[in-house]
């Protein structure tokens, strides 16, 4: 039996790790990256693409590129979160035979666990290439606030990927284990995990190598994608005021907006403003139209203030539940 692996199946990126010499080692993929985009696509020949290859062709092939399915896993089709996803994403989201969620991609209707399994298979392959042996067992992390249906659907995805899922672990708990494993700590810690699609906070007590979760809370529909979407809204509204065209109605334009929004958000972590330039984003009777704007960090903070406030409110409730105060 080969080594078991740990997989962080994320909304936007996933990674895989193995224990070596008592420490968790995150394994780099073929491109040298320690994280892999949680993106699945099929090209015009029907070839399946996962990870960086899938993400690179998102703009040209938006209808057959699926991402952020973690926001859909284990949900019923009539859930409000699914309705929001249908409005946000360019790929087709359909109702399955049992009120479950399906996506149409390259003429196929696939369940969400099937899509997630393709990402898990990619992470398994990364581990197998590094270890030089087959991998059969895995621990998979999920947001602390995932319900039983979401946890079971994640486990189902692991099974489809050919993995025996040894355990489903909450993401903040996994982070605290990585932080405190092998250390003689006696302290209370908070893990604030704002991911691509979900937010969690957990308060844990560590004493003599024993980890106890005191309180946990979160929002399974709050993450970096929502920050991107606020930027997309701002870009779309700016362009509509200037040109009278709603870019959200054009799948390819929407994908270009998403790509530009994510890049601008990352840039603004280190610089006070980001230049967004999208030539030939649309056409009109006057000819081709271009989107040229500057997004400042101040503007980003303004349009996302309520998202940050939501995380702070959740943190305060979690601290109260743990009997702690800042």
Short mmCIF file of C-alpha atoms in Angstrom, two decimals:
data_model
loop_
_atom_site.label_atom_id
_atom_site.label_comp_id
_atom_site.label_asym_id
_atom_site.label_seq_id
_atom_site.Cartn_x
_atom_site.Cartn_y
_atom_site.Cartn_z
CA UNK A 1 0.00 0.00 0.00
CA UNK A 2 1.40 3.39 -1.02
CA UNK A 3 1.52 6.51 1.08
CA UNK A 4 -1.77 8.28 1.80
CA UNK A 5 -1.97 11.86 0.58
CA UNK A 6 -3.72 15.00 1.77
CA UNK A 7 -5.71 17.05 -0.75
CA UNK A 8 -7.03 20.57 -0.34
CA UNK A 9 -9.84 20.60 -2.90
CA UNK A 10 -10.31 24.35 -3.26
CA UNK A 11 -12.84 26.51 -5.07
CA UNK A 12 -10.21 28.17 -7.25
CA UNK A 13 -7.02 26.20 -6.57
CA UNK A 14 -6.20 22.77 -5.19
CA UNK A 15 -3.02 21.26 -3.79
CA UNK A 16 -1.73 17.90 -2.61
CA UNK A 17 0.68 17.04 0.18
CA UNK A 18 2.42 14.03 1.66
CA UNK A 19 4.13 13.53 5.02
CA UNK A 20 7.92 13.28 4.81
CA UNK A 21 10.17 13.13 7.88
CA UNK A 22 7.25 14.08 10.07
CA UNK A 23 6.43 17.20 8.05
CA UNK A 24 3.75 17.92 5.47
CA UNK A 25 5.30 18.55 2.04
CA UNK A 26 3.17 20.23 -0.61
CA UNK A 27 4.02 18.66 -3.97
CA UNK A 28 4.64 20.81 -7.04
CA UNK A 29 2.97 19.88 -10.33
CA UNK A 30 4.72 19.49 -13.70
CA UNK A 31 4.87 23.25 -14.15
CA UNK A 32 6.58 23.71 -10.80
CA UNK A 33 3.50 25.21 -9.14
CA UNK A 34 2.40 24.00 -5.71
CA UNK A 35 -1.22 24.85 -6.46
CA UNK A 36 -3.30 23.75 -9.44
CA UNK A 37 -6.39 25.63 -10.73
CA UNK A 38 -9.62 23.77 -9.92
CA UNK A 39 -10.70 24.11 -13.54
CA UNK A 40 -11.93 21.43 -15.97
CA UNK A 41 -12.45 21.93 -19.70
CA UNK A 42 -12.97 20.02 -22.92
CA UNK A 43 -11.45 21.36 -26.14
CA UNK A 44 -12.93 21.15 -29.65
CA UNK A 45 -11.49 17.63 -30.13
CA UNK A 46 -13.13 16.38 -26.92
CA UNK A 47 -9.82 16.21 -25.05
CA UNK A 48 -10.16 16.79 -21.32
CA UNK A 49 -8.02 19.53 -19.77
CA UNK A 50 -7.52 20.05 -16.04
CA UNK A 51 -5.63 22.70 -14.09
CA UNK A 52 -3.39 25.26 -15.76
CA UNK A 53 -4.11 23.94 -19.27
CA UNK A 54 -7.84 24.35 -18.68
CA UNK A 55 -7.48 27.82 -17.18
CA UNK A 56 -5.33 29.10 -20.06
CA UNK A 57 -8.11 28.53 -22.59
CA UNK A 58 -11.01 29.83 -20.46
CA UNK A 59 -11.42 33.07 -22.39
CA UNK A 60 -11.63 31.37 -25.80
CA UNK A 61 -13.77 28.46 -24.60
CA UNK A 62 -16.00 29.75 -21.76
CA UNK A 63 -18.99 27.47 -22.37
CA UNK A 64 -16.91 24.28 -22.10
CA UNK A 65 -14.80 25.36 -19.14
CA UNK A 66 -16.09 24.66 -15.64
CA UNK A 67 -14.72 26.17 -12.43
CA UNK A 68 -15.78 27.00 -8.84
CA UNK A 69 -17.89 23.82 -8.62
CA UNK A 70 -17.08 23.62 -4.91
CA UNK A 71 -19.81 26.23 -4.55
CA UNK A 72 -22.27 23.77 -6.10
CA UNK A 73 -21.20 20.46 -4.58
CA UNK A 74 -23.83 18.78 -2.42
CA UNK A 75 -26.44 21.46 -3.11
CA UNK A 76 -29.95 21.04 -4.49
CA UNK A 77 -30.75 22.70 -7.80
CA UNK A 78 -33.38 24.95 -6.20
CA UNK A 79 -30.95 26.35 -3.61
CA UNK A 80 -30.42 30.14 -3.74
CA UNK A 81 -26.66 29.61 -4.03
CA UNK A 82 -27.19 27.69 -7.28
CA UNK A 83 -29.39 30.47 -8.63
CA UNK A 84 -26.57 32.94 -7.91
CA UNK A 85 -24.05 30.68 -9.64
CA UNK A 86 -26.24 30.46 -12.76
CA UNK A 87 -26.14 34.26 -12.99
CA UNK A 88 -22.38 34.45 -12.39
CA UNK A 89 -20.82 31.69 -14.48
CA UNK A 90 -20.74 31.34 -18.29
CA UNK A 91 -21.16 27.56 -18.36
CA UNK A 92 -24.58 25.85 -18.33
CA UNK A 93 -25.91 24.73 -14.93
CA UNK A 94 -28.81 22.28 -15.17
CA UNK A 95 -31.22 20.39 -12.94
CA UNK A 96 -30.46 16.69 -12.53
CA UNK A 97 -33.03 13.89 -12.17
CA UNK A 98 -33.17 14.15 -8.37
CA UNK A 99 -33.07 17.95 -7.98
CA UNK A 100 -29.28 17.71 -7.96
CA UNK A 101 -27.00 20.02 -9.92
CA UNK A 102 -25.47 19.10 -13.27
CA UNK A 103 -23.31 21.04 -15.71
CA UNK A 104 -23.37 20.74 -19.49
CA UNK A 105 -19.89 20.61 -20.95
CA UNK A 106 -18.94 19.51 -24.46
CA UNK A 107 -22.37 17.95 -25.00
CA UNK A 108 -22.26 15.93 -21.77
CA UNK A 109 -24.26 16.40 -18.59
CA UNK A 110 -21.97 15.76 -15.63
CA UNK A 111 -22.67 15.77 -11.91
CA UNK A 112 -20.67 18.03 -9.62
CA UNK A 113 -18.87 15.10 -7.91
CA UNK A 114 -17.80 13.90 -11.38
CA UNK A 115 -16.24 17.30 -12.14
CA UNK A 116 -14.58 17.44 -8.72
CA UNK A 117 -13.26 13.91 -9.28
CA UNK A 118 -11.40 15.13 -12.37
CA UNK A 119 -9.55 17.68 -10.23
CA UNK A 120 -8.86 15.03 -7.58
CA UNK A 121 -7.50 12.69 -10.27
CA UNK A 122 -5.14 15.46 -11.37
CA UNK A 123 -3.90 15.92 -7.79
CA UNK A 124 -3.53 12.17 -7.40
CA UNK A 125 -1.42 12.05 -10.57
CA UNK A 126 0.81 14.88 -9.28
CA UNK A 127 1.43 12.85 -6.12
CA UNK A 128 2.05 9.59 -8.00
CA UNK A 129 4.61 11.21 -10.29
CA UNK A 130 6.44 12.60 -7.26
CA UNK A 131 6.28 9.42 -5.16
CA UNK A 132 6.91 7.03 -8.04
CA UNK A 133 4.19 4.68 -6.83
CA UNK A 134 0.40 4.33 -7.03
CA UNK A 135 -1.71 6.31 -4.58
CA UNK A 136 -4.91 4.75 -3.28
CA UNK A 137 -5.73 6.62 -0.06
CA UNK A 138 -6.37 10.28 0.70
CA UNK A 139 -7.56 12.71 3.33
CA UNK A 140 -9.58 15.57 1.80
CA UNK A 141 -10.28 18.90 3.46
CA UNK A 142 -13.59 20.79 3.36
CA UNK A 143 -14.86 24.09 4.81
CA UNK A 144 -15.83 23.82 8.47
CA UNK A 145 -19.40 24.82 7.64
CA UNK A 146 -19.97 22.18 4.94
CA UNK A 147 -23.12 20.20 5.73
CA UNK A 148 -23.48 16.41 5.57
CA UNK A 149 -24.61 16.46 1.92
CA UNK A 150 -21.60 18.53 0.88
CA UNK A 151 -19.20 16.30 2.81
CA UNK A 152 -20.70 13.13 1.34
CA UNK A 153 -20.58 14.57 -2.19
CA UNK A 154 -16.88 15.38 -1.66
CA UNK A 155 -16.31 11.82 -0.47
CA UNK A 156 -18.18 10.54 -3.55
CA UNK A 157 -15.86 12.61 -5.75
CA UNK A 158 -12.88 10.93 -4.10
CA UNK A 159 -14.34 7.50 -4.80
CA UNK A 160 -14.98 8.39 -8.46
CA UNK A 161 -11.34 9.51 -8.64
CA UNK A 162 -10.26 6.04 -7.50
CA UNK A 163 -9.34 7.08 -3.98
CA UNK A 164 -10.30 5.61 -0.64
CA UNK A 165 -11.13 8.69 1.39
CA UNK A 166 -9.75 7.94 4.83
CA UNK A 167 -11.20 11.05 6.37
CA UNK A 168 -12.85 14.38 5.60
CA UNK A 169 -11.20 17.10 7.73
CA UNK A 170 -12.25 20.70 8.25
CA UNK A 171 -9.85 23.09 6.52
CA UNK A 172 -9.11 25.29 9.59
CA UNK A 173 -8.42 22.16 11.65
CA UNK A 174 -6.01 20.90 9.00
CA UNK A 175 -4.25 24.28 9.00
CA UNK A 176 -3.87 24.23 12.78
CA UNK A 177 -2.49 20.69 12.67
CA UNK A 178 0.11 21.81 10.13
CA UNK A 179 0.95 24.77 12.37
CA UNK A 180 1.27 22.86 15.63
CA UNK A 181 2.20 19.30 14.65
CA UNK A 182 5.31 18.11 16.48
CA UNK A 183 5.59 21.30 18.54
CA UNK A 184 5.15 21.42 22.29
CA UNK A 185 2.57 24.17 22.31
CA UNK A 186 0.11 25.24 24.97
CA UNK A 187 -1.97 28.01 23.45
CA UNK A 188 -5.25 29.10 21.92
CA UNK A 189 -5.15 29.90 18.21
CA UNK A 190 -7.56 31.28 15.62
CA UNK A 191 -7.44 30.16 12.00
CA UNK A 192 -8.90 32.75 9.60
CA UNK A 193 -9.31 31.10 6.21
CA UNK A 194 -10.64 33.31 3.41
CA UNK A 195 -10.38 31.12 0.34
CA UNK A 196 -11.48 31.43 -3.25
CA UNK A 197 -15.10 30.58 -2.54
CA UNK A 198 -15.53 29.94 1.18
CA UNK A 199 -14.69 31.56 4.50
CA UNK A 200 -14.01 29.79 7.78
CA UNK A 201 -12.75 30.70 11.20
CA UNK A 202 -12.00 28.20 13.94
CA UNK A 203 -10.79 28.71 17.50
CA UNK A 204 -8.67 25.83 18.76
CA UNK A 205 -6.85 25.01 21.97
CA UNK A 206 -3.56 23.16 21.68
CA UNK A 207 -2.19 21.41 24.75
CA UNK A 208 0.45 18.67 24.87
CA UNK A 209 -0.10 17.76 21.24
CA UNK A 210 -3.89 17.54 21.59
CA UNK A 211 -5.98 19.83 19.36
CA UNK A 212 -9.48 20.73 20.49
CA UNK A 213 -11.86 22.83 18.40
CA UNK A 214 -13.59 25.29 20.73
CA UNK A 215 -15.78 27.04 18.17
CA UNK A 216 -16.08 27.33 14.44
CA UNK A 217 -18.15 29.31 11.96
CA UNK A 218 -18.07 30.37 8.37
CA UNK A 219 -19.84 31.13 5.13
CA UNK A 220 -19.72 28.62 2.29
CA UNK A 221 -20.46 31.38 -0.22
CA UNK A 222 -17.91 34.05 0.65
CA UNK A 223 -14.44 34.17 -0.86
CA UNK A 224 -12.07 35.64 -3.41
CA UNK A 225 -14.51 34.92 -6.25
CA UNK A 226 -16.93 37.38 -4.64
CA UNK A 227 -14.24 40.07 -4.61
CA UNK A 228 -13.62 39.32 -8.30
CA UNK A 229 -17.34 39.59 -8.99
CA UNK A 230 -17.52 43.04 -7.38
CA UNK A 231 -14.73 44.17 -9.71
CA UNK A 232 -16.56 42.60 -12.66
CA UNK A 233 -19.74 44.48 -11.68
CA UNK A 234 -17.79 47.74 -11.45
CA UNK A 235 -16.14 47.17 -14.84
CA UNK A 236 -19.43 46.17 -16.46
CA UNK A 237 -21.30 49.16 -15.01
CA UNK A 238 -18.51 51.54 -16.03
CA UNK A 239 -18.57 50.23 -19.61
CA UNK A 240 -22.36 50.28 -19.80
CA UNK A 241 -22.42 53.94 -18.72
CA UNK A 242 -19.83 54.77 -21.37
CA UNK A 243 -21.08 52.64 -24.27
CA UNK A 244 -24.58 51.42 -23.36
CA UNK A 245 -23.59 47.74 -23.68
CA UNK A 246 -23.96 45.12 -20.91
CA UNK A 247 -20.83 42.96 -21.11
CA UNK A 248 -22.29 40.37 -18.73
CA UNK A 249 -24.55 39.13 -21.55
CA UNK A 250 -21.53 38.09 -23.65
CA UNK A 251 -19.93 34.84 -22.38
CA UNK A 252 -16.51 35.57 -23.84
CA UNK A 253 -16.50 39.18 -22.65
CA UNK A 254 -17.56 38.03 -19.18
CA UNK A 255 -14.66 35.59 -19.06
CA UNK A 256 -12.25 38.35 -20.07
CA UNK A 257 -13.67 40.55 -17.31
CA UNK A 258 -13.18 37.75 -14.78
CA UNK A 259 -9.58 37.22 -15.84
CA UNK A 260 -8.85 40.96 -15.66
CA UNK A 261 -10.59 41.29 -12.28
CA UNK A 262 -8.54 38.51 -10.70
CA UNK A 263 -5.27 39.97 -12.01
CA UNK A 264 -6.16 43.48 -10.82
CA UNK A 265 -7.10 42.19 -7.37
CA UNK A 266 -3.74 40.44 -7.03
CA UNK A 267 -1.85 43.52 -8.29
CA UNK A 268 -3.55 45.73 -5.71
CA UNK A 269 -2.01 43.66 -2.92
CA UNK A 270 1.31 45.35 -3.68
CA UNK A 271 0.54 48.55 -5.64
CA UNK A 272 -1.97 51.39 -5.03
CA UNK A 273 -3.62 51.14 -8.46
CA UNK A 274 -4.01 48.71 -11.36
CA UNK A 275 -4.46 49.49 -15.04
CA UNK A 276 -7.14 47.36 -16.71
CA UNK A 277 -6.92 47.27 -20.50
CA UNK A 278 -9.31 45.11 -22.54
CA UNK A 279 -9.11 45.98 -26.25
CA UNK A 280 -11.89 44.85 -28.62
CA UNK A 281 -14.13 43.85 -25.70
CA UNK A 282 -17.25 44.59 -27.79
CA UNK A 283 -18.40 46.08 -31.08
CA UNK A 284 -20.98 48.69 -31.99
CA UNK A 285 -22.12 50.59 -35.07
CA UNK A 286 -19.08 52.83 -34.50
CA UNK A 287 -16.76 49.82 -34.68
CA UNK A 288 -14.68 47.96 -32.08
CA UNK A 289 -14.88 49.15 -28.47
CA UNK A 290 -12.17 49.01 -25.81
CA UNK A 291 -12.30 49.06 -22.01
CA UNK A 292 -9.55 51.15 -20.43
CA UNK A 293 -9.86 51.97 -16.71
CA UNK A 294 -7.75 52.36 -13.58
CA UNK A 295 -8.86 50.54 -10.42
CA UNK A 296 -7.43 51.97 -7.21
CA UNK A 297 -6.98 50.07 -3.97
CA UNK A 298 -9.26 52.65 -2.34
CA UNK A 299 -12.03 51.85 -4.85
CA UNK A 300 -11.56 48.10 -4.34
CA UNK A 301 -11.90 48.55 -0.58
CA UNK A 302 -15.06 50.61 -1.14
CA UNK A 303 -16.83 48.08 -3.39
CA UNK A 304 -15.87 45.09 -1.19
CA UNK A 305 -16.30 46.67 2.27
CA UNK A 306 -19.44 44.68 3.06
CA UNK A 307 -17.63 41.40 2.25
CA UNK A 308 -14.89 42.21 4.76
CA UNK A 309 -17.55 43.25 7.28
CA UNK A 310 -19.20 39.84 6.87
CA UNK A 311 -15.95 38.08 7.81
CA UNK A 312 -15.47 40.37 10.82
CA UNK A 313 -19.02 39.71 12.03
CA UNK A 314 -18.47 35.95 11.76
CA UNK A 315 -15.16 36.27 13.64
CA UNK A 316 -16.81 38.21 16.46
CA UNK A 317 -19.56 35.58 16.84
CA UNK A 318 -16.96 32.79 16.88
CA UNK A 319 -14.88 34.54 19.55
CA UNK A 320 -18.03 35.09 21.64
CA UNK A 321 -18.92 31.41 21.33
CA UNK A 322 -15.42 30.52 22.56
CA UNK A 323 -15.69 32.94 25.48
CA UNK A 324 -12.89 35.11 24.11
CA UNK A 325 -12.53 38.80 23.35
CA UNK A 326 -10.00 40.85 21.40
#
